[in-house]
């Protein structure tokens, strides 16, 4: 009887672990779970997905945010990077047992590189270029897809979430305050991005970075080469010369 009770307890625990996650959805090349907009809609930053469910999947690339406004998530070729802020210092977190408020990912076995023209400088120009080059490569730009940008940026503004809400419901003011912000210049970077015109509030933010540009269709995370093992969310960047755009190969 004791063994049966133990078995039922373990089984129910496993079921809760599995089914407590939000459903995984798929569109185009990507899978995603959770919604960025839920933070302000509910006033909470609850986890929707346990990252351990993706451990071991090959050729994985993804971006997201840690529950509780407690860090940023980037998956780069199946290597998980989780960065948190502790006492105003960036701290890489170990292991896959973290929960994401939202996460978007894709499996890409092969990328095709191409140079970014030097006249492409702003984030808005990059967005237009990514869409145009995806179309040329046979990728449907109306479906979400991943891309990479590597090289030396002229300037970069980025952040890592850190809870500064004092236990109060999250509104826009508290959300903006809950970020440790960084500004860099002349920096080598690896950037992972996702493009979508149909997922604002899901894994694309609702607003535009520039009133003279179309609405944001990009979600960008950075691996700054001056901070090994660290990742964060890109707020604004100015591209440097000689950078490279990488798109998924259609025939993987």
mmCIF file of C-alpha atoms in Angstrom:
data_model
loop_
_atom_site.group_PDB
_atom_site.id
_atom_site.type_symbol
_atom_site.label_atom_id
_atom_site.label_comp_id
_atom_site.label_asym_id
_atom_site.label_seq_id
_atom_site.Cartn_x
_atom_site.Cartn_y
_atom_site.Cartn_z
ATOM 1 C CA UNK A 1 0.000 0.000 0.000
ATOM 2 C CA UNK A 2 2.869 2.357 0.826
ATOM 3 C CA UNK A 3 4.526 1.593 -2.509
ATOM 4 C CA UNK A 4 1.241 2.252 -4.346
ATOM 5 C CA UNK A 5 0.828 5.586 -2.563
ATOM 6 C CA UNK A 6 4.390 6.546 -3.468
ATOM 7 C CA UNK A 7 3.827 5.553 -7.109
ATOM 8 C CA UNK A 8 0.655 7.626 -7.345
ATOM 9 C CA UNK A 9 2.399 10.624 -5.787
ATOM 10 C CA UNK A 10 5.326 10.424 -8.221
ATOM 11 C CA UNK A 11 3.007 9.897 -11.193
ATOM 12 C CA UNK A 12 0.843 12.874 -10.286
ATOM 13 C CA UNK A 13 3.946 15.016 -9.793
ATOM 14 C CA UNK A 14 5.249 14.052 -13.227
ATOM 15 C CA UNK A 15 1.886 14.804 -14.817
ATOM 16 C CA UNK A 16 1.766 18.218 -13.208
ATOM 17 C CA UNK A 17 5.315 18.873 -14.403
ATOM 18 C CA UNK A 18 4.408 17.944 -17.974
ATOM 19 C CA UNK A 19 0.952 19.470 -18.285
ATOM 20 C CA UNK A 20 1.528 22.686 -16.342
ATOM 21 C CA UNK A 21 3.201 24.162 -19.441
ATOM 22 C CA UNK A 22 1.300 26.219 -21.979
ATOM 23 C CA UNK A 23 0.717 24.485 -25.325
ATOM 24 C CA UNK A 24 3.459 24.635 -27.948
ATOM 25 C CA UNK A 25 2.349 26.272 -31.189
ATOM 26 C CA UNK A 26 3.930 26.212 -34.616
ATOM 27 C CA UNK A 27 4.043 28.722 -37.475
ATOM 28 C CA UNK A 28 6.344 28.649 -40.462
ATOM 29 C CA UNK A 29 9.799 27.502 -39.370
ATOM 30 C CA UNK A 30 9.314 28.211 -35.682
ATOM 31 C CA UNK A 31 7.678 26.831 -32.579
ATOM 32 C CA UNK A 32 6.659 29.050 -29.697
ATOM 33 C CA UNK A 33 4.980 29.032 -26.329
ATOM 34 C CA UNK A 34 3.609 31.715 -24.009
ATOM 35 C CA UNK A 35 2.911 35.376 -24.756
ATOM 36 C CA UNK A 36 5.002 38.459 -24.058
ATOM 37 C CA UNK A 37 1.840 40.549 -23.677
ATOM 38 C CA UNK A 38 0.617 38.383 -20.800
ATOM 39 C CA UNK A 39 3.002 40.229 -18.486
ATOM 40 C CA UNK A 40 1.075 43.499 -18.666
ATOM 41 C CA UNK A 41 -2.306 41.839 -19.188
ATOM 42 C CA UNK A 42 -2.058 39.875 -15.940
ATOM 43 C CA UNK A 43 0.414 41.999 -13.979
ATOM 44 C CA UNK A 44 2.520 38.863 -13.480
ATOM 45 C CA UNK A 45 5.527 37.292 -15.173
ATOM 46 C CA UNK A 46 4.632 33.648 -14.731
ATOM 47 C CA UNK A 47 6.486 30.827 -16.410
ATOM 48 C CA UNK A 48 4.714 29.139 -19.311
ATOM 49 C CA UNK A 49 7.305 26.533 -20.258
ATOM 50 C CA UNK A 50 10.139 24.525 -18.709
ATOM 51 C CA UNK A 51 13.272 24.741 -20.845
ATOM 52 C CA UNK A 52 14.307 21.215 -19.870
ATOM 53 C CA UNK A 53 11.754 19.941 -22.390
ATOM 54 C CA UNK A 54 14.067 21.140 -25.176
ATOM 55 C CA UNK A 55 17.278 19.682 -23.768
ATOM 56 C CA UNK A 56 18.985 17.409 -26.246
ATOM 57 C CA UNK A 57 17.219 18.666 -29.359
ATOM 58 C CA UNK A 58 19.767 19.277 -32.132
ATOM 59 C CA UNK A 59 20.424 22.457 -34.108
ATOM 60 C CA UNK A 60 18.232 24.501 -31.789
ATOM 61 C CA UNK A 61 18.113 28.319 -31.803
ATOM 62 C CA UNK A 62 15.729 30.324 -29.623
ATOM 63 C CA UNK A 63 15.044 33.437 -27.546
ATOM 64 C CA UNK A 64 12.820 34.177 -24.565
ATOM 65 C CA UNK A 65 12.554 35.614 -21.074
ATOM 66 C CA UNK A 66 12.867 33.947 -17.660
ATOM 67 C CA UNK A 67 9.836 33.851 -15.374
ATOM 68 C CA UNK A 68 9.613 36.481 -12.658
ATOM 69 C CA UNK A 69 11.492 39.027 -14.814
ATOM 70 C CA UNK A 70 14.621 37.177 -13.716
ATOM 71 C CA UNK A 71 16.759 37.098 -16.821
ATOM 72 C CA UNK A 72 17.060 36.497 -20.553
ATOM 73 C CA UNK A 73 17.194 33.249 -22.527
ATOM 74 C CA UNK A 74 19.093 32.508 -25.715
ATOM 75 C CA UNK A 75 19.591 29.072 -27.233
ATOM 76 C CA UNK A 76 22.430 29.013 -29.752
ATOM 77 C CA UNK A 77 22.995 25.763 -31.627
ATOM 78 C CA UNK A 78 21.477 23.791 -28.721
ATOM 79 C CA UNK A 79 23.645 25.567 -26.146
ATOM 80 C CA UNK A 80 21.472 27.242 -23.524
ATOM 81 C CA UNK A 81 22.444 30.693 -22.249
ATOM 82 C CA UNK A 82 20.474 32.105 -19.328
ATOM 83 C CA UNK A 83 21.696 35.417 -17.921
ATOM 84 C CA UNK A 84 20.413 36.972 -14.704
ATOM 85 C CA UNK A 85 21.327 40.069 -12.686
ATOM 86 C CA UNK A 86 22.652 39.637 -9.165
ATOM 87 C CA UNK A 87 23.765 42.712 -7.211
ATOM 88 C CA UNK A 88 24.005 44.696 -10.463
ATOM 89 C CA UNK A 89 26.284 42.071 -11.986
ATOM 90 C CA UNK A 90 25.494 39.738 -14.882
ATOM 91 C CA UNK A 91 25.463 36.112 -13.847
ATOM 92 C CA UNK A 92 25.150 33.149 -16.216
ATOM 93 C CA UNK A 93 22.789 30.523 -14.804
ATOM 94 C CA UNK A 94 23.514 26.809 -15.010
ATOM 95 C CA UNK A 95 21.366 23.956 -16.287
ATOM 96 C CA UNK A 96 18.099 23.696 -18.217
ATOM 97 C CA UNK A 97 15.695 23.764 -15.283
ATOM 98 C CA UNK A 98 14.364 27.274 -15.905
ATOM 99 C CA UNK A 99 10.882 28.419 -16.844
ATOM 100 C CA UNK A 100 10.205 30.904 -19.624
ATOM 101 C CA UNK A 101 7.437 33.490 -19.729
ATOM 102 C CA UNK A 102 7.552 33.006 -23.481
ATOM 103 C CA UNK A 103 9.953 31.317 -25.868
ATOM 104 C CA UNK A 104 10.326 31.032 -29.645
ATOM 105 C CA UNK A 105 12.683 28.557 -31.284
ATOM 106 C CA UNK A 106 13.599 26.782 -34.511
ATOM 107 C CA UNK A 107 15.790 23.890 -35.568
ATOM 108 C CA UNK A 108 18.281 25.020 -38.212
ATOM 109 C CA UNK A 109 20.885 22.532 -39.379
ATOM 110 C CA UNK A 110 22.435 24.770 -42.013
ATOM 111 C CA UNK A 111 22.672 28.538 -42.502
ATOM 112 C CA UNK A 112 23.450 30.509 -45.645
ATOM 113 C CA UNK A 113 25.645 33.583 -45.129
ATOM 114 C CA UNK A 114 25.579 36.792 -47.116
ATOM 115 C CA UNK A 115 27.176 40.217 -46.587
ATOM 116 C CA UNK A 116 25.086 43.068 -45.224
ATOM 117 C CA UNK A 117 25.545 46.163 -47.398
ATOM 118 C CA UNK A 118 27.447 48.865 -45.539
ATOM 119 C CA UNK A 119 24.614 51.352 -46.082
ATOM 120 C CA UNK A 120 22.355 49.244 -43.848
ATOM 121 C CA UNK A 121 22.819 50.912 -40.481
ATOM 122 C CA UNK A 122 19.614 51.133 -38.438
ATOM 123 C CA UNK A 123 17.406 48.469 -36.921
ATOM 124 C CA UNK A 124 14.582 49.525 -39.240
ATOM 125 C CA UNK A 125 16.823 49.121 -42.279
ATOM 126 C CA UNK A 126 17.931 45.721 -40.994
ATOM 127 C CA UNK A 127 14.306 44.645 -40.667
ATOM 128 C CA UNK A 128 13.596 45.601 -44.281
ATOM 129 C CA UNK A 129 16.749 43.838 -45.466
ATOM 130 C CA UNK A 130 15.963 40.648 -43.561
ATOM 131 C CA UNK A 131 12.506 40.474 -45.107
ATOM 132 C CA UNK A 132 13.798 41.158 -48.620
ATOM 133 C CA UNK A 133 16.643 38.641 -48.416
ATOM 134 C CA UNK A 134 14.346 35.998 -46.942
ATOM 135 C CA UNK A 135 12.035 36.424 -49.925
ATOM 136 C CA UNK A 136 14.983 36.056 -52.321
ATOM 137 C CA UNK A 137 16.033 32.883 -50.502
ATOM 138 C CA UNK A 138 12.614 31.294 -50.909
ATOM 139 C CA UNK A 139 11.474 31.868 -47.323
ATOM 140 C CA UNK A 140 7.902 33.115 -46.947
ATOM 141 C CA UNK A 141 8.341 36.474 -45.116
ATOM 142 C CA UNK A 142 4.747 36.352 -43.900
ATOM 143 C CA UNK A 143 5.615 33.290 -41.804
ATOM 144 C CA UNK A 144 7.986 33.655 -38.836
ATOM 145 C CA UNK A 145 11.606 32.640 -39.349
ATOM 146 C CA UNK A 146 14.961 32.934 -37.554
ATOM 147 C CA UNK A 147 18.098 34.697 -38.728
ATOM 148 C CA UNK A 148 21.541 35.613 -37.429
ATOM 149 C CA UNK A 149 23.687 38.743 -37.659
ATOM 150 C CA UNK A 150 27.399 38.653 -36.862
ATOM 151 C CA UNK A 151 30.216 41.155 -36.946
ATOM 152 C CA UNK A 152 31.094 44.468 -35.365
ATOM 153 C CA UNK A 153 28.291 46.878 -34.442
ATOM 154 C CA UNK A 154 28.931 50.608 -34.238
ATOM 155 C CA UNK A 155 26.661 50.892 -31.194
ATOM 156 C CA UNK A 156 24.375 48.661 -29.176
ATOM 157 C CA UNK A 157 21.779 49.210 -26.450
ATOM 158 C CA UNK A 158 20.625 46.052 -24.691
ATOM 159 C CA UNK A 159 19.195 44.840 -21.400
ATOM 160 C CA UNK A 160 18.668 41.913 -19.075
ATOM 161 C CA UNK A 161 15.412 41.698 -17.111
ATOM 162 C CA UNK A 162 15.696 42.007 -13.330
ATOM 163 C CA UNK A 163 12.671 42.215 -11.052
ATOM 164 C CA UNK A 164 12.284 45.739 -9.655
ATOM 165 C CA UNK A 165 8.547 45.560 -9.021
ATOM 166 C CA UNK A 166 8.768 45.354 -5.197
ATOM 167 C CA UNK A 167 6.141 42.635 -5.315
ATOM 168 C CA UNK A 168 3.563 44.900 -6.952
ATOM 169 C CA UNK A 169 1.538 44.027 -10.086
ATOM 170 C CA UNK A 170 3.557 44.687 -13.226
ATOM 171 C CA UNK A 171 2.476 47.775 -15.134
ATOM 172 C CA UNK A 172 4.327 49.544 -17.937
ATOM 173 C CA UNK A 173 6.337 51.709 -15.539
ATOM 174 C CA UNK A 174 7.455 48.794 -13.343
ATOM 175 C CA UNK A 175 8.174 46.688 -16.421
ATOM 176 C CA UNK A 176 10.475 49.323 -17.911
ATOM 177 C CA UNK A 177 12.185 49.800 -14.539
ATOM 178 C CA UNK A 178 12.870 46.059 -14.285
ATOM 179 C CA UNK A 179 15.770 46.079 -16.722
ATOM 180 C CA UNK A 180 19.514 46.338 -16.243
ATOM 181 C CA UNK A 181 20.581 48.362 -19.280
ATOM 182 C CA UNK A 182 23.873 48.461 -21.145
ATOM 183 C CA UNK A 183 25.340 50.620 -23.898
ATOM 184 C CA UNK A 184 28.274 49.463 -26.009
ATOM 185 C CA UNK A 185 30.202 50.846 -28.964
ATOM 186 C CA UNK A 186 32.494 49.229 -31.530
ATOM 187 C CA UNK A 187 31.648 45.721 -30.329
ATOM 188 C CA UNK A 188 31.897 42.268 -31.904
ATOM 189 C CA UNK A 189 28.561 40.491 -31.523
ATOM 190 C CA UNK A 190 26.550 37.455 -32.487
ATOM 191 C CA UNK A 191 22.848 38.281 -32.763
ATOM 192 C CA UNK A 192 20.006 35.810 -33.027
ATOM 193 C CA UNK A 193 16.761 37.206 -34.360
ATOM 194 C CA UNK A 194 13.240 36.123 -35.192
ATOM 195 C CA UNK A 195 11.117 37.913 -37.774
ATOM 196 C CA UNK A 196 7.326 37.932 -37.779
ATOM 197 C CA UNK A 197 4.638 40.380 -38.854
ATOM 198 C CA UNK A 198 1.876 38.312 -37.224
ATOM 199 C CA UNK A 199 3.057 37.717 -33.639
ATOM 200 C CA UNK A 200 3.034 41.121 -31.955
ATOM 201 C CA UNK A 201 2.483 40.586 -28.257
ATOM 202 C CA UNK A 202 3.527 36.951 -28.559
ATOM 203 C CA UNK A 203 7.257 36.992 -29.232
ATOM 204 C CA UNK A 204 7.405 40.383 -30.994
ATOM 205 C CA UNK A 205 6.760 43.540 -28.992
ATOM 206 C CA UNK A 206 3.747 45.676 -29.843
ATOM 207 C CA UNK A 207 5.465 49.017 -30.482
ATOM 208 C CA UNK A 208 7.915 50.391 -33.047
ATOM 209 C CA UNK A 209 11.404 51.605 -32.192
ATOM 210 C CA UNK A 210 11.083 54.438 -34.720
ATOM 211 C CA UNK A 211 7.953 56.427 -35.586
ATOM 212 C CA UNK A 212 9.228 56.757 -39.167
ATOM 213 C CA UNK A 213 9.566 52.998 -39.575
ATOM 214 C CA UNK A 214 6.965 50.192 -39.885
ATOM 215 C CA UNK A 215 5.985 48.330 -36.698
ATOM 216 C CA UNK A 216 8.625 46.101 -35.180
ATOM 217 C CA UNK A 217 8.800 42.648 -36.716
ATOM 218 C CA UNK A 218 12.053 41.586 -35.039
ATOM 219 C CA UNK A 219 13.012 40.068 -31.698
ATOM 220 C CA UNK A 220 16.788 40.230 -31.254
ATOM 221 C CA UNK A 221 19.079 38.706 -28.633
ATOM 222 C CA UNK A 222 22.804 39.317 -28.469
ATOM 223 C CA UNK A 223 25.900 37.409 -27.423
ATOM 224 C CA UNK A 224 28.403 40.235 -26.813
ATOM 225 C CA UNK A 225 31.890 38.911 -27.421
ATOM 226 C CA UNK A 226 33.340 40.984 -24.582
ATOM 227 C CA UNK A 227 31.150 39.073 -22.094
ATOM 228 C CA UNK A 228 31.577 35.314 -22.630
ATOM 229 C CA UNK A 229 28.570 33.216 -21.640
ATOM 230 C CA UNK A 230 26.286 36.251 -21.371
ATOM 231 C CA UNK A 231 23.195 37.092 -23.400
ATOM 232 C CA UNK A 232 20.594 39.850 -23.448
ATOM 233 C CA UNK A 233 17.791 41.517 -25.383
ATOM 234 C CA UNK A 234 18.672 44.100 -28.051
ATOM 235 C CA UNK A 235 16.814 47.409 -27.702
ATOM 236 C CA UNK A 236 18.570 49.392 -30.418
ATOM 237 C CA UNK A 237 21.638 48.969 -32.577
ATOM 238 C CA UNK A 238 23.650 50.666 -35.282
ATOM 239 C CA UNK A 239 25.321 48.221 -37.612
ATOM 240 C CA UNK A 240 28.980 48.527 -38.494
ATOM 241 C CA UNK A 241 30.616 47.760 -41.805
ATOM 242 C CA UNK A 242 31.275 44.265 -43.071
ATOM 243 C CA UNK A 243 28.611 42.467 -41.054
ATOM 244 C CA UNK A 244 27.019 39.167 -42.104
ATOM 245 C CA UNK A 245 23.399 38.055 -42.330
ATOM 246 C CA UNK A 246 22.662 34.338 -42.062
ATOM 247 C CA UNK A 247 19.344 32.794 -43.100
ATOM 248 C CA UNK A 248 18.187 29.186 -42.786
ATOM 249 C CA UNK A 249 18.950 27.028 -45.798
ATOM 250 C CA UNK A 250 15.687 25.915 -47.386
ATOM 251 C CA UNK A 251 17.012 22.396 -48.032
ATOM 252 C CA UNK A 252 18.211 21.378 -44.582
#
